[in-house]
CSV table of C-alpha atoms in Angstrom, one decimal:
chain,number,residue,atom,x,y,z
A,975,UNK,CA,16.2,25.6,-43.1
A,976,UNK,CA,13.2,23.8,-44.8
A,977,UNK,CA,9.7,23.7,-43.5
A,978,UNK,CA,7.2,20.9,-44.3
A,979,UNK,CA,3.5,21.0,-43.5
A,980,UNK,CA,1.5,17.7,-43.0
A,981,UNK,CA,-2.3,18.0,-43.0
A,982,UNK,CA,-5.2,15.6,-43.4
A,983,UNK,CA,-8.3,14.3,-41.6
A,984,UNK,CA,-8.5,12.9,-38.2
A,985,UNK,CA,-6.8,9.5,-38.1
A,986,UNK,CA,-5.6,9.8,-41.7
A,987,UNK,CA,-1.9,9.0,-40.8
A,988,UNK,CA,-0.5,12.6,-40.4
A,989,UNK,CA,1.3,11.8,-37.1
A,990,UNK,CA,2.6,8.4,-38.4
A,991,UNK,CA,4.0,10.1,-41.5
A,992,UNK,CA,5.5,12.9,-39.5
A,993,UNK,CA,7.2,10.5,-37.2
A,994,UNK,CA,8.6,8.5,-40.1
A,995,UNK,CA,9.9,11.8,-41.7
A,996,UNK,CA,11.5,12.9,-38.5
A,997,UNK,CA,13.4,9.7,-38.1
A,998,UNK,CA,14.5,9.6,-41.7
A,999,UNK,CA,15.8,13.2,-41.6
A,1000,UNK,CA,17.6,12.7,-38.3
A,1001,UNK,CA,19.1,9.5,-39.7
A,1002,UNK,CA,20.2,11.6,-42.7
A,1003,UNK,CA,22.1,13.9,-40.3
A,1004,UNK,CA,19.6,16.8,-40.4
A,1005,UNK,CA,18.6,18.6,-37.3
A,1006,UNK,CA,14.8,18.2,-37.2
A,1007,UNK,CA,12.1,19.8,-35.2
A,1008,UNK,CA,8.4,18.8,-35.1
A,1009,UNK,CA,5.4,21.0,-34.2
A,1010,UNK,CA,2.1,19.2,-33.5
A,1011,UNK,CA,-0.9,21.5,-33.9
A,1012,UNK,CA,-2.7,19.4,-31.3
A,1013,UNK,CA,-0.3,20.9,-28.7
A,1014,UNK,CA,-2.1,24.2,-29.2
A,1015,UNK,CA,-5.7,23.2,-28.3
A,1016,UNK,CA,-7.5,25.8,-26.2
A,1017,UNK,CA,-8.4,24.6,-22.7
A,1018,UNK,CA,-11.3,24.3,-22.3
A,1019,UNK,CA,-12.1,23.8,-26.0
A,1020,UNK,CA,-15.0,25.7,-27.6
A,1021,UNK,CA,-18.3,23.9,-27.9
A,1022,UNK,CA,-20.4,23.3,-31.0
A,1023,UNK,CA,-23.9,22.1,-31.8
A,1024,UNK,CA,-24.1,19.4,-34.4
A,1025,UNK,CA,-25.9,20.9,-37.4
A,1026,UNK,CA,-28.2,17.9,-38.0
A,1027,UNK,CA,-28.8,16.3,-34.6
A,1028,UNK,CA,-28.5,19.4,-32.3
A,1029,UNK,CA,-26.2,17.5,-29.9
A,1030,UNK,CA,-23.5,19.7,-28.3
A,1031,UNK,CA,-19.9,18.5,-28.4
A,1032,UNK,CA,-16.4,19.8,-27.7
A,1033,UNK,CA,-15.1,21.3,-31.0
A,1034,UNK,CA,-11.6,20.2,-31.7
A,1035,UNK,CA,-11.8,20.5,-35.5
A,1036,UNK,CA,-12.3,24.3,-36.0
A,1037,UNK,CA,-9.7,27.0,-36.2
A,1038,UNK,CA,-11.2,28.6,-33.1
A,1039,UNK,CA,-10.2,25.5,-31.2
A,1040,UNK,CA,-6.5,26.4,-31.3
A,1041,UNK,CA,-4.3,29.1,-29.7
A,1042,UNK,CA,-3.2,30.2,-33.1
A,1043,UNK,CA,-0.9,33.0,-32.1
A,1044,UNK,CA,1.1,30.5,-30.0
A,1045,UNK,CA,1.1,28.1,-32.9
A,1046,UNK,CA,2.4,30.6,-35.4
A,1047,UNK,CA,5.0,31.8,-32.8
A,1048,UNK,CA,6.2,28.2,-32.3
A,1049,UNK,CA,6.7,27.8,-36.1
A,1050,UNK,CA,8.6,31.1,-36.3
A,1051,UNK,CA,10.8,30.1,-33.3
A,1052,UNK,CA,11.6,26.7,-34.8
A,1053,UNK,CA,12.4,28.3,-38.2
A,1054,UNK,CA,14.7,30.9,-36.6
A,1055,UNK,CA,16.6,28.2,-34.7
A,1056,UNK,CA,19.5,26.1,-35.9
A,1057,UNK,CA,17.1,23.5,-37.2
A,1058,UNK,CA,17.6,22.1,-40.7
A,1059,UNK,CA,14.0,20.7,-41.1
A,1060,UNK,CA,10.8,21.9,-39.4
A,1061,UNK,CA,7.8,19.6,-39.7
A,1062,UNK,CA,4.4,21.2,-38.8
A,1063,UNK,CA,1.7,18.6,-38.4
A,1064,UNK,CA,-2.0,19.1,-37.9
A,1065,UNK,CA,-5.6,19.1,-39.2
A,1066,UNK,CA,-5.6,22.7,-40.3
A,1067,UNK,CA,-2.0,23.3,-41.3
A,1068,UNK,CA,-3.0,23.8,-44.9
A,1069,UNK,CA,-6.3,25.6,-44.2
A,1070,UNK,CA,-4.7,28.4,-42.3
A,1071,UNK,CA,-3.2,31.1,-44.5
A,1072,UNK,CA,-0.6,32.2,-41.9
A,1073,UNK,CA,0.6,28.6,-41.4
A,1074,UNK,CA,0.7,27.8,-45.2
A,1075,UNK,CA,2.8,30.9,-45.9
A,1076,UNK,CA,5.5,29.5,-43.7
A,1077,UNK,CA,5.8,26.2,-45.5
A,1078,UNK,CA,8.2,25.1,-48.3
A,1079,UNK,CA,6.5,21.8,-48.9
A,1080,UNK,CA,2.8,21.2,-48.3
A,1081,UNK,CA,1.6,17.6,-47.9
A,1082,UNK,CA,-2.0,16.3,-47.6
A,1083,UNK,CA,-2.5,12.8,-46.2
A,1084,UNK,CA,-5.6,11.4,-47.9
A,1085,UNK,CA,-7.6,8.5,-46.5
A,1086,UNK,CA,-11.2,7.4,-47.2
A,1087,UNK,CA,-13.7,8.4,-44.5
A,1088,UNK,CA,-14.6,4.8,-43.6
A,1089,UNK,CA,-11.0,4.0,-42.8
A,1090,UNK,CA,-10.5,7.2,-40.8
A,1091,UNK,CA,-13.6,6.3,-38.8
A,1092,UNK,CA,-12.4,2.8,-38.2
A,1093,UNK,CA,-9.0,4.0,-37.0
A,1094,UNK,CA,-10.7,6.6,-34.8
A,1095,UNK,CA,-12.9,4.0,-33.2
A,1096,UNK,CA,-9.8,1.8,-32.5
A,1097,UNK,CA,-7.8,4.7,-31.1
A,1098,UNK,CA,-10.5,6.2,-28.9
A,1099,UNK,CA,-11.7,2.8,-27.5
A,1100,UNK,CA,-8.1,2.2,-26.6
A,1101,UNK,CA,-7.3,5.6,-25.2
A,1102,UNK,CA,-10.6,6.8,-23.6
A,1103,UNK,CA,-13.7,5.4,-21.9
A,1104,UNK,CA,-15.9,6.3,-24.8
A,1105,UNK,CA,-18.2,3.6,-26.3
A,1106,UNK,CA,-18.2,2.8,-30.0
A,1107,UNK,CA,-21.6,4.5,-30.3
A,1108,UNK,CA,-20.2,7.7,-28.7
A,1109,UNK,CA,-17.2,7.7,-30.9
A,1110,UNK,CA,-19.2,7.1,-34.1
A,1111,UNK,CA,-21.9,9.7,-33.1
A,1112,UNK,CA,-19.3,12.4,-32.5
A,1113,UNK,CA,-17.5,11.5,-35.8
A,1114,UNK,CA,-20.7,11.6,-37.8
A,1115,UNK,CA,-22.1,14.7,-36.1
A,1116,UNK,CA,-19.1,17.0,-36.0
A,1117,UNK,CA,-15.8,15.5,-37.2
A,1118,UNK,CA,-17.1,14.6,-40.6
A,1119,UNK,CA,-18.8,17.9,-40.9
A,1120,UNK,CA,-15.6,19.9,-40.0
A,1121,UNK,CA,-13.6,17.7,-42.4
A,1122,UNK,CA,-15.9,18.7,-45.3
A,1123,UNK,CA,-15.8,22.3,-44.1
A,1124,UNK,CA,-12.1,22.9,-43.5
A,1125,UNK,CA,-9.8,19.9,-44.1
A,1126,UNK,CA,-10.9,18.5,-47.5
A,1127,UNK,CA,-10.9,22.0,-49.1
A,1128,UNK,CA,-7.3,22.5,-47.9
A,1129,UNK,CA,-6.2,19.6,-50.1
A,1130,UNK,CA,-6.1,22.1,-53.0
A,1131,UNK,CA,-3.1,23.9,-51.3
A,1132,UNK,CA,-1.1,20.7,-51.2
A,1133,UNK,CA,2.0,20.2,-53.3
A,1134,UNK,CA,1.9,16.5,-52.7
A,1135,UNK,CA,-1.0,14.2,-51.7
A,1136,UNK,CA,0.0,11.0,-50.0
A,1137,UNK,CA,-2.2,7.9,-49.6
A,1138,UNK,CA,-2.8,7.3,-45.9
A,1139,UNK,CA,-3.2,3.6,-46.6
A,1140,UNK,CA,0.2,3.4,-48.3
A,1141,UNK,CA,3.4,2.1,-46.8
A,1142,UNK,CA,4.6,5.0,-44.6
A,1143,UNK,CA,8.3,4.0,-45.1
A,1144,UNK,CA,8.0,4.3,-48.8
A,1145,UNK,CA,6.1,7.6,-48.6
A,1146,UNK,CA,8.6,9.1,-46.1
A,1147,UNK,CA,11.5,7.9,-48.3
A,1148,UNK,CA,10.0,9.7,-51.3
A,1149,UNK,CA,9.5,12.9,-49.4
A,1150,UNK,CA,13.0,12.6,-47.9
A,1151,UNK,CA,14.7,12.3,-51.3
A,1152,UNK,CA,12.8,15.2,-52.7
A,1153,UNK,CA,13.5,17.5,-49.7
A,1154,UNK,CA,17.2,16.4,-49.6
A,1155,UNK,CA,17.5,17.3,-53.2
A,1156,UNK,CA,15.9,20.7,-52.6
A,1157,UNK,CA,18.2,21.4,-49.7
A,1158,UNK,CA,21.4,20.3,-51.5
A,1159,UNK,CA,20.4,21.5,-55.0
A,1160,UNK,CA,20.3,18.1,-56.6
């Protein structure tokens, strides 16, 4: 059993890379399980006040926003199963000591802030009723702040930094070949 962590900023390409890795490992005959940290948000989420504007928002980018005991238990359960590969994906996967200790390979997906904001605007305008101004304000008031506070510093724990603008198929192939070599001693 081999455990991979995939972290990075909001809309950096974590989920896209995770999906590509899952398909590649399954196509390679490996039983693969994926855990998305977003599945462990508290409901309702905690609130935060933006440090510069004083506006209050839901806080989905802080460790207190997650049911961490359930998250760690899910990782442990997947690792104890018959799964060959466990992929753990989420904003804070590399920030959290207890998550990081469970990983064999730590990946950080890096993407410039302007591209992350652009992707976030596209996604949230498609999936919610928020306006471009609401999405941009929340990003600039809280998401960017939490990125600087928690996510960017977690990059130092990564074994591999992947360009979120790069071809996901190429990136997933590189990771697949490395992990396959680790598993089979090649």
